[in-house]
Tab-separated table of C-alpha atoms and ligand atoms in Angstrom:
chain	number	residue	atom	x	y	z
A	49	UNK	CA	-10.797	80.314	168.815
A	50	UNK	CA	-12.646	78.629	171.766
A	51	UNK	CA	-12.802	81.529	174.167
A	52	UNK	CA	-13.037	85.112	173.597
A	53	UNK	CA	-12.536	87.765	176.217
A	54	UNK	CA	-13.494	91.042	177.136
A	55	UNK	CA	-12.130	93.439	179.664
A	56	UNK	CA	-13.140	96.520	181.639
A	57	UNK	CA	-12.043	98.371	184.676
A	58	UNK	CA	-14.450	99.579	187.425
A	59	UNK	CA	-14.908	102.908	185.651
A	60	UNK	CA	-16.682	101.443	182.820
A	61	UNK	CA	-18.396	98.569	184.327
A	62	UNK	CA	-21.907	97.737	183.262
A	63	UNK	CA	-24.600	96.623	185.557
A	64	UNK	CA	-24.917	93.058	185.395
A	65	UNK	CA	-27.672	92.939	188.206
A	66	UNK	CA	-30.775	91.719	186.719
A	67	UNK	CA	-32.716	92.526	189.830
A	68	UNK	CA	-32.879	89.213	191.007
A	69	UNK	CA	-31.495	89.310	194.413
A	70	UNK	CA	-31.288	91.218	197.359
A	71	UNK	CA	-28.015	91.645	199.313
A	72	UNK	CA	-27.417	89.522	202.263
A	73	UNK	CA	-30.475	87.380	203.560
A	74	UNK	CA	-33.132	85.149	202.782
A	75	UNK	CA	-33.160	81.368	202.233
A	76	UNK	CA	-36.680	80.955	200.651
A	77	UNK	CA	-37.911	77.378	200.538
A	78	UNK	CA	-34.861	75.158	201.649
A	79	UNK	CA	-33.612	76.657	204.643
A	80	UNK	CA	-29.874	77.337	204.194
A	81	UNK	CA	-29.383	78.296	200.763
A	82	UNK	CA	-25.775	76.620	201.090
A	83	UNK	CA	-26.943	73.124	201.389
A	84	UNK	CA	-28.982	73.346	198.508
A	85	UNK	CA	-26.974	71.493	195.794
A	86	UNK	CA	-28.205	69.194	192.752
A	87	UNK	CA	-27.210	65.632	192.725
A	88	UNK	CA	-24.028	65.214	190.739
A	89	UNK	CA	-22.662	68.736	191.705
A	90	UNK	CA	-19.224	67.650	192.095
A	91	UNK	CA	-19.038	65.671	188.853
A	92	UNK	CA	-20.429	68.881	187.388
A	93	UNK	CA	-17.749	71.084	188.939
A	94	UNK	CA	-14.872	68.439	187.656
A	95	UNK	CA	-16.607	68.677	184.033
A	96	UNK	CA	-16.806	72.383	184.294
A	97	UNK	CA	-13.011	72.739	184.893
A	98	UNK	CA	-12.345	70.326	182.083
A	99	UNK	CA	-14.652	71.525	179.331
A	100	UNK	CA	-14.400	75.227	180.158
A	101	UNK	CA	-10.489	74.859	180.749
A	102	UNK	CA	-10.015	77.877	178.496
A	103	UNK	CA	-12.120	80.105	180.671
A	104	UNK	CA	-10.388	78.876	184.114
A	105	UNK	CA	-6.955	79.343	182.492
A	106	UNK	CA	-7.742	83.095	181.529
A	107	UNK	CA	-9.551	83.801	184.765
A	108	UNK	CA	-6.726	82.409	187.045
A	109	UNK	CA	-4.197	84.015	185.099
A	110	UNK	CA	-5.766	87.317	185.314
A	111	UNK	CA	-6.143	87.010	188.981
A	112	UNK	CA	-2.489	85.844	189.262
A	113	UNK	CA	-1.269	88.924	187.249
A	114	UNK	CA	-3.253	91.276	189.568
A	115	UNK	CA	-1.878	89.665	192.632
A	116	UNK	CA	1.641	89.021	191.632
A	117	UNK	CA	2.864	92.384	192.982
A	118	UNK	CA	1.699	91.317	196.392
A	119	UNK	CA	3.697	88.097	196.223
A	120	UNK	CA	0.786	86.482	198.062
A	121	UNK	CA	1.633	84.059	200.561
A	122	UNK	CA	-1.580	82.958	202.158
A	123	UNK	CA	-4.570	82.190	199.921
A	124	UNK	CA	-8.175	81.183	200.724
A	125	UNK	CA	-10.521	79.484	198.193
A	126	UNK	CA	-13.999	80.409	199.589
A	127	UNK	CA	-16.381	77.672	198.717
A	128	UNK	CA	-13.815	75.701	196.984
A	129	UNK	CA	-15.807	72.663	195.802
A	130	UNK	CA	-13.655	70.067	194.108
A	131	UNK	CA	-10.624	72.540	194.157
A	132	UNK	CA	-10.169	73.930	190.429
A	133	UNK	CA	-9.587	77.194	191.939
A	134	UNK	CA	-7.308	76.244	194.888
A	135	UNK	CA	-5.146	74.136	192.883
A	136	UNK	CA	-4.879	76.429	189.983
A	137	UNK	CA	-3.886	79.160	192.414
A	138	UNK	CA	-1.374	77.010	194.222
A	139	UNK	CA	0.082	76.039	190.993
A	140	UNK	CA	0.387	79.791	189.829
A	141	UNK	CA	1.976	80.952	193.377
A	142	UNK	CA	4.463	78.231	194.254
A	143	UNK	CA	5.402	79.703	197.283
A	144	UNK	CA	1.862	80.200	198.816
A	145	UNK	CA	-0.279	78.046	200.926
A	146	UNK	CA	-4.035	77.689	200.094
A	147	UNK	CA	-6.720	76.975	202.504
A	148	UNK	CA	-9.806	75.536	200.530
A	149	UNK	CA	-12.939	75.769	202.726
A	150	UNK	CA	-16.197	73.990	201.786
A	151	UNK	CA	-19.205	72.610	203.778
A	152	UNK	CA	-19.167	69.392	201.559
A	153	UNK	CA	-17.070	66.601	202.786
A	154	UNK	CA	-17.240	64.580	199.352
A	155	UNK	CA	-15.891	67.737	197.449
A	156	UNK	CA	-13.092	68.190	199.764
A	157	UNK	CA	-12.107	64.592	199.624
A	158	UNK	CA	-11.945	64.800	195.688
A	159	UNK	CA	-9.668	68.262	196.242
A	160	UNK	CA	-7.571	66.365	198.917
A	161	UNK	CA	-7.001	63.475	196.097
A	162	UNK	CA	-6.050	65.826	193.353
A	163	UNK	CA	-3.763	67.890	195.585
A	164	UNK	CA	-1.716	64.664	196.302
A	165	UNK	CA	-1.832	63.752	192.772
A	166	UNK	CA	-0.493	66.956	191.567
A	167	UNK	CA	2.148	67.236	194.409
A	168	UNK	CA	0.262	70.068	196.116
A	169	UNK	CA	-0.701	68.227	199.446
A	170	UNK	CA	1.750	70.156	201.399
A	171	UNK	CA	0.565	73.672	200.375
A	172	UNK	CA	-3.301	72.980	199.855
A	173	UNK	CA	-5.263	72.408	202.899
A	174	UNK	CA	-8.874	71.566	202.980
A	175	UNK	CA	-11.035	72.828	205.669
A	176	UNK	CA	-14.583	71.483	206.196
A	177	UNK	CA	-16.829	74.452	207.475
A	178	UNK	CA	-19.986	76.094	207.021
A	179	UNK	CA	-19.154	79.597	205.959
A	180	UNK	CA	-22.788	80.889	207.008
A	181	UNK	CA	-21.693	79.900	210.554
A	182	UNK	CA	-18.737	80.784	212.791
A	183	UNK	CA	-15.736	80.871	210.597
A	184	UNK	CA	-12.639	78.849	211.398
A	185	UNK	CA	-9.344	80.768	211.946
A	186	UNK	CA	-8.301	81.480	208.440
A	187	UNK	CA	-6.303	84.739	208.601
A	188	UNK	CA	-4.348	86.793	207.802
A	189	UNK	CA	-4.938	86.499	204.158
A	190	UNK	CA	-3.328	87.999	201.015
A	191	UNK	CA	-5.775	86.671	198.173
A	192	UNK	CA	-9.276	85.104	198.301
A	193	UNK	CA	-10.740	83.294	195.408
A	194	UNK	CA	-14.655	82.878	195.502
A	195	UNK	CA	-15.971	81.111	192.537
A	196	UNK	CA	-19.574	80.529	191.917
A	197	UNK	CA	-19.952	80.009	195.723
A	198	UNK	CA	-21.136	83.335	197.377
A	199	UNK	CA	-24.537	82.937	195.837
A	200	UNK	CA	-24.976	79.584	197.829
A	201	UNK	CA	-24.501	81.400	201.301
A	202	UNK	CA	-27.446	82.724	203.198
A	203	UNK	CA	-25.713	85.819	203.952
A	204	UNK	CA	-22.859	86.616	201.083
A	205	UNK	CA	-22.570	90.110	202.711
A	206	UNK	CA	-21.659	88.698	206.057
A	207	UNK	CA	-19.035	86.472	204.472
A	208	UNK	CA	-17.537	89.372	202.379
A	209	UNK	CA	-17.145	91.280	205.667
A	210	UNK	CA	-15.584	88.419	207.375
A	211	UNK	CA	-13.226	87.870	204.599
A	212	UNK	CA	-12.184	91.609	204.721
A	213	UNK	CA	-11.601	91.526	208.299
A	214	UNK	CA	-8.902	88.789	208.021
A	215	UNK	CA	-7.273	90.133	204.846
A	216	UNK	CA	-4.088	92.176	205.257
A	217	UNK	CA	-4.214	95.736	204.158
A	218	UNK	CA	-3.597	95.891	200.301
A	219	UNK	CA	-4.783	92.284	200.145
A	220	UNK	CA	-7.254	91.219	197.249
A	221	UNK	CA	-10.306	89.196	196.755
A	222	UNK	CA	-11.528	87.980	193.460
A	223	UNK	CA	-15.313	87.041	193.024
A	224	UNK	CA	-16.320	84.852	190.017
A	225	UNK	CA	-19.892	84.847	189.096
A	226	UNK	CA	-22.362	84.617	186.198
A	227	UNK	CA	-25.300	86.945	185.410
A	228	UNK	CA	-27.118	84.274	183.359
A	229	UNK	CA	-26.991	80.329	183.191
A	230	UNK	CA	-25.038	78.862	180.416
A	231	UNK	CA	-26.826	77.825	177.374
A	232	UNK	CA	-25.991	74.512	175.579
A	233	UNK	CA	-28.616	74.137	172.716
A	234	UNK	CA	-29.513	75.582	169.505
A	235	UNK	CA	-32.844	77.490	169.369
A	236	UNK	CA	-34.444	74.771	166.787
A	237	UNK	CA	-34.182	71.246	168.194
A	238	UNK	CA	-36.355	69.899	165.124
A	239	UNK	CA	-39.115	69.193	167.739
A	240	UNK	CA	-41.497	71.660	165.738
A	241	UNK	CA	-41.413	74.078	168.775
A	242	UNK	CA	-38.226	76.309	168.630
A	243	UNK	CA	-37.269	78.021	171.762
A	244	UNK	CA	-36.855	74.866	174.318
A	245	UNK	CA	-33.888	76.145	176.259
A	246	UNK	CA	-35.302	79.728	176.662
A	247	UNK	CA	-38.908	78.398	177.826
A	248	UNK	CA	-37.414	76.039	180.439
A	249	UNK	CA	-34.712	78.214	181.752
A	250	UNK	CA	-37.047	80.932	182.660
A	251	UNK	CA	-39.127	79.079	185.318
A	252	UNK	CA	-36.168	77.010	186.343
A	253	UNK	CA	-34.001	79.835	186.915
A	254	UNK	CA	-36.693	81.630	188.685
A	255	UNK	CA	-36.935	78.595	191.234
A	256	UNK	CA	-33.227	78.775	191.504
A	257	UNK	CA	-33.317	82.332	192.591
A	258	UNK	CA	-36.259	81.719	195.258
A	259	UNK	CA	-33.631	79.433	196.898
A	260	UNK	CA	-30.706	81.334	196.140
A	261	UNK	CA	-31.639	85.173	196.151
A	262	UNK	CA	-28.264	86.446	195.015
A	263	UNK	CA	-27.840	84.285	191.967
A	264	UNK	CA	-27.268	86.134	188.955
A	265	UNK	CA	-26.689	89.580	190.911
A	266	UNK	CA	-24.108	92.117	190.510
A	267	UNK	CA	-21.114	91.469	192.689
A	268	UNK	CA	-19.319	94.729	192.770
A	269	UNK	CA	-21.817	96.479	194.725
A	270	UNK	CA	-21.993	93.847	197.213
A	271	UNK	CA	-18.205	94.071	197.543
A	272	UNK	CA	-18.423	97.856	198.025
A	273	UNK	CA	-21.031	97.694	200.572
A	274	UNK	CA	-19.187	95.095	202.683
A	275	UNK	CA	-16.152	97.577	202.747
A	276	UNK	CA	-13.986	96.301	199.748
A	277	UNK	CA	-12.511	98.476	197.262
A	278	UNK	CA	-13.281	97.228	193.956
A	279	UNK	CA	-10.709	98.006	191.421
A	280	UNK	CA	-11.696	96.041	188.248
A	281	UNK	CA	-14.145	93.766	186.778
A	282	UNK	CA	-13.741	91.430	183.653
A	283	UNK	CA	-16.271	89.531	181.744
A	284	UNK	CA	-15.110	86.178	180.277
A	285	UNK	CA	-17.429	85.023	177.368
A	286	UNK	CA	-17.416	81.388	176.873
A	287	UNK	CA	-18.386	80.393	173.317
A	288	UNK	CA	-17.715	76.949	172.464
A	289	UNK	CA	-19.639	75.892	169.367
A	290	UNK	CA	-19.612	72.039	168.793
A	291	UNK	CA	-17.068	71.718	171.446
A	292	UNK	CA	-14.051	69.274	170.612
A	293	UNK	CA	-13.876	68.167	174.352
A	294	UNK	CA	-14.808	64.605	174.765
A	295	UNK	CA	-16.765	65.353	177.897
A	296	UNK	CA	-18.796	68.200	176.569
A	297	UNK	CA	-21.754	65.829	176.226
A	298	UNK	CA	-21.605	64.586	179.629
A	299	UNK	CA	-21.359	68.113	180.834
A	300	UNK	CA	-24.457	69.073	179.146
A	301	UNK	CA	-26.197	65.917	180.385
A	302	UNK	CA	-25.373	66.548	184.119
A	303	UNK	CA	-26.391	70.239	183.446
A	304	UNK	CA	-29.821	69.528	182.236
A	305	UNK	CA	-30.229	66.640	184.899
A	306	UNK	CA	-30.244	69.612	187.281
A	307	UNK	CA	-33.374	70.980	185.464
A	308	UNK	CA	-35.245	68.003	186.280
A	309	UNK	CA	-33.981	67.874	189.811
A	310	UNK	CA	-37.010	69.119	191.859
A	311	UNK	CA	-38.222	71.659	189.238
A	312	UNK	CA	-39.770	69.378	186.525
A	313	UNK	CA	-43.107	70.392	187.479
A	314	UNK	CA	-42.441	74.097	186.708
A	315	UNK	CA	-41.777	72.933	182.941
A	316	UNK	CA	-44.742	72.541	180.132
A	317	UNK	CA	-45.489	68.890	179.666
A	318	UNK	CA	-44.269	69.340	175.984
A	319	UNK	CA	-40.759	70.628	177.140
A	320	UNK	CA	-40.801	68.094	179.832
A	321	UNK	CA	-41.068	65.376	177.067
A	322	UNK	CA	-38.269	67.232	175.231
A	323	UNK	CA	-36.081	67.164	178.360
A	324	UNK	CA	-36.607	63.381	178.918
A	325	UNK	CA	-35.513	62.647	175.288
A	326	UNK	CA	-32.329	64.933	175.767
A	327	UNK	CA	-31.550	62.944	179.129
A	328	UNK	CA	-32.167	59.561	177.769
A	329	UNK	CA	-28.771	58.261	177.175
A	330	UNK	CA	-29.579	55.599	174.700
A	331	UNK	CA	-32.029	57.573	172.749
A	332	UNK	CA	-31.390	59.506	169.416
A	333	UNK	CA	-31.566	62.778	170.920
A	334	UNK	CA	-29.305	62.090	173.880
A	335	UNK	CA	-27.211	65.144	174.963
A	336	UNK	CA	-24.319	62.815	175.455
A	337	UNK	CA	-24.121	62.436	171.516
A	338	UNK	CA	-25.468	65.487	170.034
A	339	UNK	CA	-23.521	67.272	167.367
A	340	UNK	CA	-25.169	70.718	167.576
A	341	UNK	CA	-24.122	71.562	171.111
A	342	UNK	CA	-23.083	75.185	171.555
A	343	UNK	CA	-22.013	76.201	175.154
A	344	UNK	CA	-22.157	79.796	175.747
A	345	UNK	CA	-22.423	82.276	178.579
A	346	UNK	CA	-20.234	84.669	180.641
A	347	UNK	CA	-18.564	84.518	183.684
A	348	UNK	CA	-17.758	87.740	185.590
A	349	UNK	CA	-14.678	87.987	187.744
A	350	UNK	CA	-14.640	91.090	190.076
A	351	UNK	CA	-11.418	92.079	191.891
A	352	UNK	CA	-11.380	94.285	195.025
A	353	UNK	CA	-8.827	95.275	197.513
A	354	UNK	CA	-8.606	95.991	201.259
A	355	UNK	CA	-7.466	99.512	201.494
B	335	SAM	C1	-21.088	75.888	192.577
B	335	SAM	S1	-19.944	75.315	193.643
B	335	SAM	C2	-18.504	76.093	193.242
B	335	SAM	C3	-17.308	75.379	193.637
B	335	SAM	C4	-15.909	76.058	193.145
B	335	SAM	N1	-15.685	77.083	193.738
B	335	SAM	C5	-15.843	75.960	191.805
B	335	SAM	O1	-15.941	77.260	191.133
B	335	SAM	O2	-15.646	75.177	191.098
B	335	SAM	C6	-20.497	76.065	195.206
B	335	SAM	C7	-19.540	75.556	196.448
B	335	SAM	O3	-20.131	76.340	197.547
B	335	SAM	C8	-20.008	75.321	198.585
B	335	SAM	N2	-21.026	75.981	199.739
B	335	SAM	C9	-22.211	76.159	199.644
B	335	SAM	N3	-22.588	76.654	200.885
B	335	SAM	C10	-21.445	76.548	201.626
B	335	SAM	C11	-21.488	76.963	202.971
B	335	SAM	N4	-22.494	77.543	203.670
B	335	SAM	N5	-20.281	76.906	203.530
B	335	SAM	C12	-19.281	76.523	202.854
B	335	SAM	N6	-19.298	76.195	201.357
B	335	SAM	C13	-20.404	76.171	200.926
B	335	SAM	C14	-20.632	74.024	198.121
B	335	SAM	O4	-20.546	72.959	198.912
B	335	SAM	C15	-19.929	74.080	196.744
B	335	SAM	O5	-18.809	73.425	196.876
């Protein structure tokens, strides 16, 4: 089985906050956190949807089942990127319209292209807007999906309050985030110094948290603080050992390319050399062709209601 799942209600939620972020403020280093995106992010998002298809299906099905009693007619994908969530929800709610909002023009162009290909262009509307600024008119809403986008915002608390204000009583929000970055590699790469991924992820993740202070934090308390009634939270473990998907290597390649994007100076020289070898597409250690990839991690979806 490629994907295993665990489930919990709000009553038995564990605390996923690793103390990395503070709610609702701060943009250390790069000005607006939302505009810090590594090169190739849109490709990475599309590969995420492909390679982690099992996760996406399970998460969106779970949200569909929770929202079905509402018969939601108006949906928002907040920070929609290339549209995996917006399109997946439009398919699951065939009578609904979905507004997909993002600040990135190119991501929305990809989303529009896919909506057209999948016959959804009349129900999925892409809106280019900065959700850290004044929001366009998006309400009233029945269901909002916010996947891996809130931690990019300068003030996610303000965005959660704004979403609440334009949601109908009884309407829902589903926030998908992750407590830790995904892992891709075995501990021992045969370099003579095991633990490469642990060593590089520490400082690189710390650098990301400087730019995006809410990255890896717990979202249930943030939702509650913004006035939402948190009703459930579910962890979706991802465990793809030697993934069969033909693009798994390319996904790993792009993921590690992020590590060298602006933060290579935080990595020890020996590990920098290992990273370069992993990223060398024609070399013997290339991530594109490795037989030992093991993609693992957890995505957490938190569901909350406007009472
Ligand atoms: C990691 S991606 C996630 C995309 C998509 N939700 C998914 O899960 O595949 C984060 C998205 O948030 C968008 N974003 C970041 N800051 C934003 C802002 N201030 N306003 C609107 N969108 C923003 C980015 O452009 C990017 O598409």
